[in-house]
Amino acid sequence: MSRYLTPSKIGLLALISLYTDSVVPSTATISVLSFLVSHLLPIEPLGVGDEVVSPHCDLIITLDSFRKATIILASGIPGRTIWDLLLKKIWEINSFDALHCFFDTLPFFLEKTVEESQNADEDRAANSKPILLSRVSPLGAFIRRAQLEFTRLQFHDGILLWKNFVGYRASTLLLWKRRNPAAGRNTFDSNLHEDRPGMDWRLAELVYGDIIGDIPKEPIVSTDDVEKILEYQVEQMQKMGNRLPPLMRGQLRKMVNTSVTIPSLSHYLQFLDSWKAGDYTSSFDNLHRYFDYTMHNRDRTFYQYALLNLAILQADFGCYSEAIIAMQETISTARENNDMGCLNYSLSWLYHFSKAHPKEMGEVQGKGVLGADMDALAFLKAKAKETNMWSLLSTSLLSEAKLALSNGESVSRAFECLLKASHLNVTKNVVNAIGSQMMMQSSLYGRLGVTCQSWLSGELFLRCYVNQSPVEDVMHCICKSAHLLARRGRYDEAFVRMNEVDQESLRILKYYQYWTAYMGMLKLQRHLHKDNLIGAERVLSQIQAIPFLEQDMLFIIVTLEIDLHVRRRDYSEALSVLEKLASELSYEEADIAQRIKMMTLKASIFDKAGMPQKGFSVALRAVNLAHRALLLPGLWEAVGAVGRILISIKEYDAGARLLESIMPQVLECEDCDLAGRIFCFLADAHMGMAGVAKAGTLQHKERLTKALECIDRSFDEFSRIEDIKGQCEMTAKKSTIMHLNGDLVLANDCAAKYLDIKRAAKEQV
């Protein structure tokens, strides 16, 4: 394999030669230059899906690509296209000597240096081109590099390049014969004569082998081309978080196997692919192998990056103590080498790791490596501004907004940080951070109870920014939108949305586990609503067996487990699971939404267990916390718990007024389960007030009518989410009211409907 030069690069040089000869008219200049620059500058993919094919097509240029780009362009010579002139140019290189002469003329394409201008002679003036290229332009730099590499070639490598070039242009022999009837069978080499077939033919077979048999040759790549493809794939895997596509893996393996010297970057690519696949042993081995080569060539300049990759690898496989040790050494080494980029990234990673695994960070926090959360974020923002690391600055602003929401601080402060990050992403073109910004925006609207706006933010991200965002952000957004659909009872649409995840993303072990856990949670929630407790227990056991889940997801799984025990009326077990969860999440470390949810669950369990007074103070604390943090969905759920407790202690009027005051906001949250429960509580309150009123009075009838209306509304909400227990409860309450009103026919109809719901639920199980 050649180090730099390939037949396709000779084709590019021939096209540049035509441009400098002024045979390219002004109407075709932009097209020709665009074609040249697109194959000389670094690869810039249009989207995630392009990475499978785009690099291969950009670097290995076939003559058919030249033909398609130039055959439609007229040249400065009447009756000839650019393709005709290019075909003539490449066939004029008809011997190894002609190839040398072609490369010897390359300096005449460039402007003269100061020394050459002072010592200019008549020969150079005679050979000058009508158009001269700047030596520092993309075309000039390419020409200088090509001539330098050709000069460095050994004789054997030069012969190999010539033979490859002969095979490369062999597919255009018929086209060349049409334009040049004098061309014969041995036109590819002017040293072979048609009138001496015997000796020349045997010589051709000896030198060129099967090229003269018109056997098509595979495109030839250079070591430089392979390194460019490897750099491109590494950049995409690091930026997007995906694995190496199978097609590209096969192509790279084929390219690398043809090389005598394997680029060391291929080991790093294998490390990334093994890491994403969950192969700890292979990833660890390839990481050491890559940095062994790198350290050998570059001393200790890359040592901190070896430690950084090692720390991230250890953390992803659950070796948290080893990851912290490696990251601390990374920070120390980056400070020694004054590598601010690595240092800032390491500190940012350590901050996010401390939020995800606070228990593992006790020793680090004690040493004061990061300090308080706000101090750490302020430090990261200052350093990001100093070093123009806009992506880090955007991430720090979003982390500050998330911290404000997590601690229940000012919502306006969170909006301020979000808008700053949005402005930064737009002005500095931080494309890969837009996904995180849209997800934070969706979460912020969700906490304010504006579910429709939260849904629109997620949809906007999925429609406009998927191809520019990391796979992790896309996965989280799809799962969150599926969760919002499930809250509305649209389970089938939620499962369809979950299946919209790209199958390439599911080849990454971490994301597959996340997707599997979220899919399991949706199925578990549906089993609970359908009162299929056996199936729910099986799904729950499968979800709990998935390792290395995020803290938020673990919290949701535990709340669903508590719901399972409550539906079984095993309140003591539900309370013990809740207490265990509260002990694992310290008051300072837990998100305020999690703290409010735990308080509300505790109050609800006490109420269902017949001890509403014990849950009253807990529910009031939850209301106070949610009100101060403006966590509106949690506030309405906590107020609903307070109203239910008031009803349990026979404060019907106070409970009804409290629940009616929040009903519009509850409906705005688009949570069918919450709305169904609040309507159920409201029906109980009206029924209690009807029991207090004297039978037969107008107030008695009005309360019963309102109770029936609330029961119907609650039944509709429970029907949307297929909650069998809620539907049966509402049907039984409606039958009881009809019986009290003396309408036995409707009471019997409700009883029959109750039995039908039970029977249908058993048949579905």
PDB file of N, CA, C and O in Angstrom, residues 270-285 287 309-323 349 353 357 508-510 513 547-549:
ATOM      1  N   GLN A 270     -10.978   0.010  17.249  1.00  0.00           N
ATOM      2  CA  GLN A 270     -11.432  -1.274  17.791  1.00  0.00           C
ATOM      3  C   GLN A 270     -11.767  -1.162  19.272  1.00  0.00           C
ATOM      4  O   GLN A 270     -12.693  -1.810  19.766  1.00  0.00           O
ATOM      5  N   PHE A 271     -11.023  -0.327  19.988  1.00  0.00           N
ATOM      6  CA  PHE A 271     -11.333  -0.088  21.394  1.00  0.00           C
ATOM      7  C   PHE A 271     -12.721   0.531  21.550  1.00  0.00           C
ATOM      8  O   PHE A 271     -13.535   0.081  22.376  1.00  0.00           O
ATOM      9  N   LEU A 272     -13.025   1.550  20.752  1.00  0.00           N
ATOM     10  CA  LEU A 272     -14.334   2.198  20.840  1.00  0.00           C
ATOM     11  C   LEU A 272     -15.457   1.230  20.490  1.00  0.00           C
ATOM     12  O   LEU A 272     -16.497   1.189  21.164  1.00  0.00           O
ATOM     13  N   ASP A 273     -15.240   0.433  19.450  1.00  0.00           N
ATOM     14  CA  ASP A 273     -16.275  -0.504  19.028  1.00  0.00           C
ATOM     15  C   ASP A 273     -16.499  -1.589  20.078  1.00  0.00           C
ATOM     16  O   ASP A 273     -17.643  -1.952  20.378  1.00  0.00           O
ATOM     17  N   SER A 274     -15.414  -2.110  20.656  1.00  0.00           N
ATOM     18  CA  SER A 274     -15.547  -3.136  21.701  1.00  0.00           C
ATOM     19  C   SER A 274     -16.173  -2.556  22.961  1.00  0.00           C
ATOM     20  O   SER A 274     -16.983  -3.215  23.630  1.00  0.00           O
ATOM     21  N   TRP A 275     -15.824  -1.325  23.270  1.00  0.00           N
ATOM     22  CA  TRP A 275     -16.393  -0.660  24.448  1.00  0.00           C
ATOM     23  C   TRP A 275     -17.904  -0.506  24.292  1.00  0.00           C
ATOM     24  O   TRP A 275     -18.677  -0.829  25.205  1.00  0.00           O
ATOM     25  N   LYS A 276     -18.351  -0.024  23.123  1.00  0.00           N
ATOM     26  CA  LYS A 276     -19.788   0.151  22.902  1.00  0.00           C
ATOM     27  C   LYS A 276     -20.512  -1.184  22.869  1.00  0.00           C
ATOM     28  O   LYS A 276     -21.691  -1.260  23.208  1.00  0.00           O
ATOM     29  N   ALA A 277     -19.802  -2.240  22.454  1.00  0.00           N
ATOM     30  CA  ALA A 277     -20.428  -3.560  22.394  1.00  0.00           C
ATOM     31  C   ALA A 277     -20.491  -4.240  23.758  1.00  0.00           C
ATOM     32  O   ALA A 277     -21.122  -5.284  23.895  1.00  0.00           O
ATOM     33  N   GLY A 278     -19.826  -3.659  24.756  1.00  0.00           N
ATOM     34  CA  GLY A 278     -19.828  -4.247  26.085  1.00  0.00           C
ATOM     35  C   GLY A 278     -18.780  -5.315  26.296  1.00  0.00           C
ATOM     36  O   GLY A 278     -18.856  -6.074  27.262  1.00  0.00           O
ATOM     37  N   ASP A 279     -17.792  -5.380  25.417  1.00  0.00           N
ATOM     38  CA  ASP A 279     -16.711  -6.361  25.521  1.00  0.00           C
ATOM     39  C   ASP A 279     -15.570  -5.716  26.310  1.00  0.00           C
ATOM     40  O   ASP A 279     -14.702  -5.041  25.745  1.00  0.00           O
ATOM     41  N   TYR A 280     -15.570  -5.920  27.611  1.00  0.00           N
ATOM     42  CA  TYR A 280     -14.606  -5.240  28.480  1.00  0.00           C
ATOM     43  C   TYR A 280     -13.180  -5.691  28.184  1.00  0.00           C
ATOM     44  O   TYR A 280     -12.259  -4.869  28.096  1.00  0.00           O
ATOM     45  N   THR A 281     -12.972  -7.000  28.002  1.00  0.00           N
ATOM     46  CA  THR A 281     -11.624  -7.529  27.806  1.00  0.00           C
ATOM     47  C   THR A 281     -10.993  -6.984  26.531  1.00  0.00           C
ATOM     48  O   THR A 281      -9.857  -6.498  26.541  1.00  0.00           O
ATOM     49  N   SER A 282     -11.736  -7.044  25.416  1.00  0.00           N
ATOM     50  CA  SER A 282     -11.186  -6.569  24.141  1.00  0.00           C
ATOM     51  C   SER A 282     -10.956  -5.064  24.158  1.00  0.00           C
ATOM     52  O   SER A 282      -9.943  -4.577  23.639  1.00  0.00           O
ATOM     53  N   SER A 283     -11.885  -4.328  24.730  1.00  0.00           N
ATOM     54  CA  SER A 283     -11.719  -2.874  24.774  1.00  0.00           C
ATOM     55  C   SER A 283     -10.513  -2.491  25.619  1.00  0.00           C
ATOM     56  O   SER A 283      -9.738  -1.595  25.249  1.00  0.00           O
ATOM     57  N   PHE A 284     -10.325  -3.165  26.741  1.00  0.00           N
ATOM     58  CA  PHE A 284      -9.184  -2.885  27.608  1.00  0.00           C
ATOM     59  C   PHE A 284      -7.874  -3.203  26.880  1.00  0.00           C
ATOM     60  O   PHE A 284      -6.904  -2.425  26.935  1.00  0.00           O
ATOM     61  N   ASP A 285      -7.860  -4.314  26.169  1.00  0.00           N
ATOM     62  CA  ASP A 285      -6.653  -4.726  25.448  1.00  0.00           C
ATOM     63  C   ASP A 285      -6.328  -3.760  24.315  1.00  0.00           C
ATOM     64  O   ASP A 285      -5.172  -3.340  24.149  1.00  0.00           O
ATOM     65  N   LEU A 287      -7.250  -0.635  24.028  1.00  0.00           N
ATOM     66  CA  LEU A 287      -6.873   0.672  24.572  1.00  0.00           C
ATOM     67  C   LEU A 287      -5.396   0.690  24.946  1.00  0.00           C
ATOM     68  O   LEU A 287      -4.662   1.635  24.604  1.00  0.00           O
ATOM     69  N   ASN A 309      -9.440   7.932  28.911  1.00  0.00           N
ATOM     70  CA  ASN A 309     -10.208   6.847  28.294  1.00  0.00           C
ATOM     71  C   ASN A 309     -10.351   5.662  29.238  1.00  0.00           C
ATOM     72  O   ASN A 309     -11.407   5.013  29.287  1.00  0.00           O
ATOM     73  N   LEU A 310      -9.301   5.380  29.986  1.00  0.00           N
ATOM     74  CA  LEU A 310      -9.358   4.273  30.939  1.00  0.00           C
ATOM     75  C   LEU A 310     -10.388   4.541  32.030  1.00  0.00           C
ATOM     76  O   LEU A 310     -11.152   3.640  32.420  1.00  0.00           O
ATOM     77  N   ALA A 311     -10.456   5.777  32.527  1.00  0.00           N
ATOM     78  CA  ALA A 311     -11.420   6.124  33.570  1.00  0.00           C
ATOM     79  C   ALA A 311     -12.857   5.976  33.070  1.00  0.00           C
ATOM     80  O   ALA A 311     -13.720   5.411  33.754  1.00  0.00           O
ATOM     81  N   ILE A 312     -13.110   6.478  31.869  1.00  0.00           N
ATOM     82  CA  ILE A 312     -14.470   6.380  31.311  1.00  0.00           C
ATOM     83  C   ILE A 312     -14.839   4.920  31.070  1.00  0.00           C
ATOM     84  O   ILE A 312     -15.978   4.501  31.325  1.00  0.00           O
ATOM     85  N   LEU A 313     -13.877   4.130  30.606  1.00  0.00           N
ATOM     86  CA  LEU A 313     -14.123   2.706  30.374  1.00  0.00           C
ATOM     87  C   LEU A 313     -14.461   1.990  31.679  1.00  0.00           C
ATOM     88  O   LEU A 313     -15.428   1.223  31.754  1.00  0.00           O
ATOM     89  N   GLN A 314     -13.688   2.260  32.720  1.00  0.00           N
ATOM     90  CA  GLN A 314     -13.942   1.616  34.014  1.00  0.00           C
ATOM     91  C   GLN A 314     -15.315   2.007  34.567  1.00  0.00           C
ATOM     92  O   GLN A 314     -16.038   1.171  35.126  1.00  0.00           O
ATOM     93  N   ALA A 315     -15.686   3.278  34.406  1.00  0.00           N
ATOM     94  CA  ALA A 315     -16.971   3.738  34.931  1.00  0.00           C
ATOM     95  C   ALA A 315     -18.134   3.071  34.206  1.00  0.00           C
ATOM     96  O   ALA A 315     -19.137   2.708  34.826  1.00  0.00           O
ATOM     97  N   ASP A 316     -18.023   2.895  32.892  1.00  0.00           N
ATOM     98  CA  ASP A 316     -19.109   2.286  32.133  1.00  0.00           C
ATOM     99  C   ASP A 316     -19.308   0.819  32.477  1.00  0.00           C
ATOM    100  O   ASP A 316     -20.413   0.288  32.302  1.00  0.00           O
ATOM    101  N   PHE A 317     -18.265   0.166  32.960  1.00  0.00           N
ATOM    102  CA  PHE A 317     -18.389  -1.243  33.329  1.00  0.00           C
ATOM    103  C   PHE A 317     -18.536  -1.434  34.838  1.00  0.00           C
ATOM    104  O   PHE A 317     -18.343  -2.535  35.350  1.00  0.00           O
ATOM    105  N   GLY A 318     -18.864  -0.352  35.560  1.00  0.00           N
ATOM    106  CA  GLY A 318     -19.196  -0.462  36.972  1.00  0.00           C
ATOM    107  C   GLY A 318     -18.027  -0.483  37.923  1.00  0.00           C
ATOM    108  O   GLY A 318     -18.234  -0.671  39.128  1.00  0.00           O
ATOM    109  N   CYS A 319     -16.803  -0.272  37.445  1.00  0.00           N
ATOM    110  CA  CYS A 319     -15.624  -0.236  38.326  1.00  0.00           C
ATOM    111  C   CYS A 319     -15.396   1.216  38.772  1.00  0.00           C
ATOM    112  O   CYS A 319     -14.481   1.898  38.277  1.00  0.00           O
ATOM    113  N   TYR A 320     -16.236   1.692  39.677  1.00  0.00           N
ATOM    114  CA  TYR A 320     -16.264   3.117  39.987  1.00  0.00           C
ATOM    115  C   TYR A 320     -15.022   3.576  40.747  1.00  0.00           C
ATOM    116  O   TYR A 320     -14.504   4.666  40.491  1.00  0.00           O
ATOM    117  N   SER A 321     -14.547   2.787  41.690  1.00  0.00           N
ATOM    118  CA  SER A 321     -13.371   3.204  42.452  1.00  0.00           C
ATOM    119  C   SER A 321     -12.147   3.309  41.548  1.00  0.00           C
ATOM    120  O   SER A 321     -11.365   4.268  41.638  1.00  0.00           O
ATOM    121  N   GLU A 322     -11.969   2.333  40.624  1.00  0.00           N
ATOM    122  CA  GLU A 322     -10.855   2.399  39.685  1.00  0.00           C
ATOM    123  C   GLU A 322     -10.996   3.592  38.744  1.00  0.00           C
ATOM    124  O   GLU A 322     -10.004   4.240  38.378  1.00  0.00           O
ATOM    125  N   ALA A 323     -12.240   3.903  38.372  1.00  0.00           N
ATOM    126  CA  ALA A 323     -12.472   5.042  37.482  1.00  0.00           C
ATOM    127  C   ALA A 323     -12.091   6.352  38.160  1.00  0.00           C
ATOM    128  O   ALA A 323     -11.484   7.231  37.544  1.00  0.00           O
ATOM    129  N   TRP A 349     -16.394  15.796  33.514  1.00  0.00           N
ATOM    130  CA  TRP A 349     -16.809  14.393  33.664  1.00  0.00           C
ATOM    131  C   TRP A 349     -16.919  14.013  35.130  1.00  0.00           C
ATOM    132  O   TRP A 349     -17.866  13.319  35.535  1.00  0.00           O
ATOM    133  N   PHE A 353     -20.199  12.669  37.024  1.00  0.00           N
ATOM    134  CA  PHE A 353     -20.092  11.371  37.705  1.00  0.00           C
ATOM    135  C   PHE A 353     -20.516  11.502  39.169  1.00  0.00           C
ATOM    136  O   PHE A 353     -21.164  10.599  39.719  1.00  0.00           O
ATOM    137  N   HIS A 357     -23.329   9.202  40.748  1.00  0.00           N
ATOM    138  CA  HIS A 357     -22.918   8.228  41.769  1.00  0.00           C
ATOM    139  C   HIS A 357     -22.371   8.984  42.988  1.00  0.00           C
ATOM    140  O   HIS A 357     -21.148   9.001  43.211  1.00  0.00           O
ATOM    141  N   ILE A 508     -25.329  -1.067  20.753  1.00  0.00           N
ATOM    142  CA  ILE A 508     -24.508  -0.594  21.864  1.00  0.00           C
ATOM    143  C   ILE A 508     -25.124  -1.116  23.157  1.00  0.00           C
ATOM    144  O   ILE A 508     -26.307  -0.887  23.426  1.00  0.00           O
ATOM    145  N   LEU A 509     -24.348  -1.815  23.951  1.00  0.00           N
ATOM    146  CA  LEU A 509     -24.873  -2.510  25.127  1.00  0.00           C
ATOM    147  C   LEU A 509     -25.561  -1.557  26.096  1.00  0.00           C
ATOM    148  O   LEU A 509     -26.664  -1.822  26.579  1.00  0.00           O
ATOM    149  N   LYS A 510     -24.937  -0.420  26.380  1.00  0.00           N
ATOM    150  CA  LYS A 510     -25.498   0.528  27.352  1.00  0.00           C
ATOM    151  C   LYS A 510     -26.865   1.028  26.916  1.00  0.00           C
ATOM    152  O   LYS A 510     -27.808   1.075  27.704  1.00  0.00           O
ATOM    153  N   GLN A 513     -29.538  -1.763  27.017  1.00  0.00           N
ATOM    154  CA  GLN A 513     -30.044  -1.988  28.367  1.00  0.00           C
ATOM    155  C   GLN A 513     -31.028  -0.897  28.773  1.00  0.00           C
ATOM    156  O   GLN A 513     -32.065  -1.171  29.390  1.00  0.00           O
ATOM    157  N   PRO A 547     -28.221  -4.501  34.873  1.00  0.00           N
ATOM    158  CA  PRO A 547     -27.212  -3.775  35.660  1.00  0.00           C
ATOM    159  C   PRO A 547     -26.965  -2.368  35.131  1.00  0.00           C
ATOM    160  O   PRO A 547     -27.290  -2.038  33.990  1.00  0.00           O
ATOM    161  N   PHE A 548     -26.376  -1.538  35.981  1.00  0.00           N
ATOM    162  CA  PHE A 548     -25.852  -0.211  35.635  1.00  0.00           C
ATOM    163  C   PHE A 548     -26.922   0.713  35.050  1.00  0.00           C
ATOM    164  O   PHE A 548     -26.697   1.426  34.073  1.00  0.00           O
ATOM    165  N   LEU A 549     -28.117   0.691  35.654  1.00  0.00           N
ATOM    166  CA  LEU A 549     -29.155   1.615  35.214  1.00  0.00           C
ATOM    167  C   LEU A 549     -28.970   2.974  35.882  1.00  0.00           C
ATOM    168  O   LEU A 549     -28.371   3.081  36.952  1.00  0.00           O
TER     169      LEU A 549
END
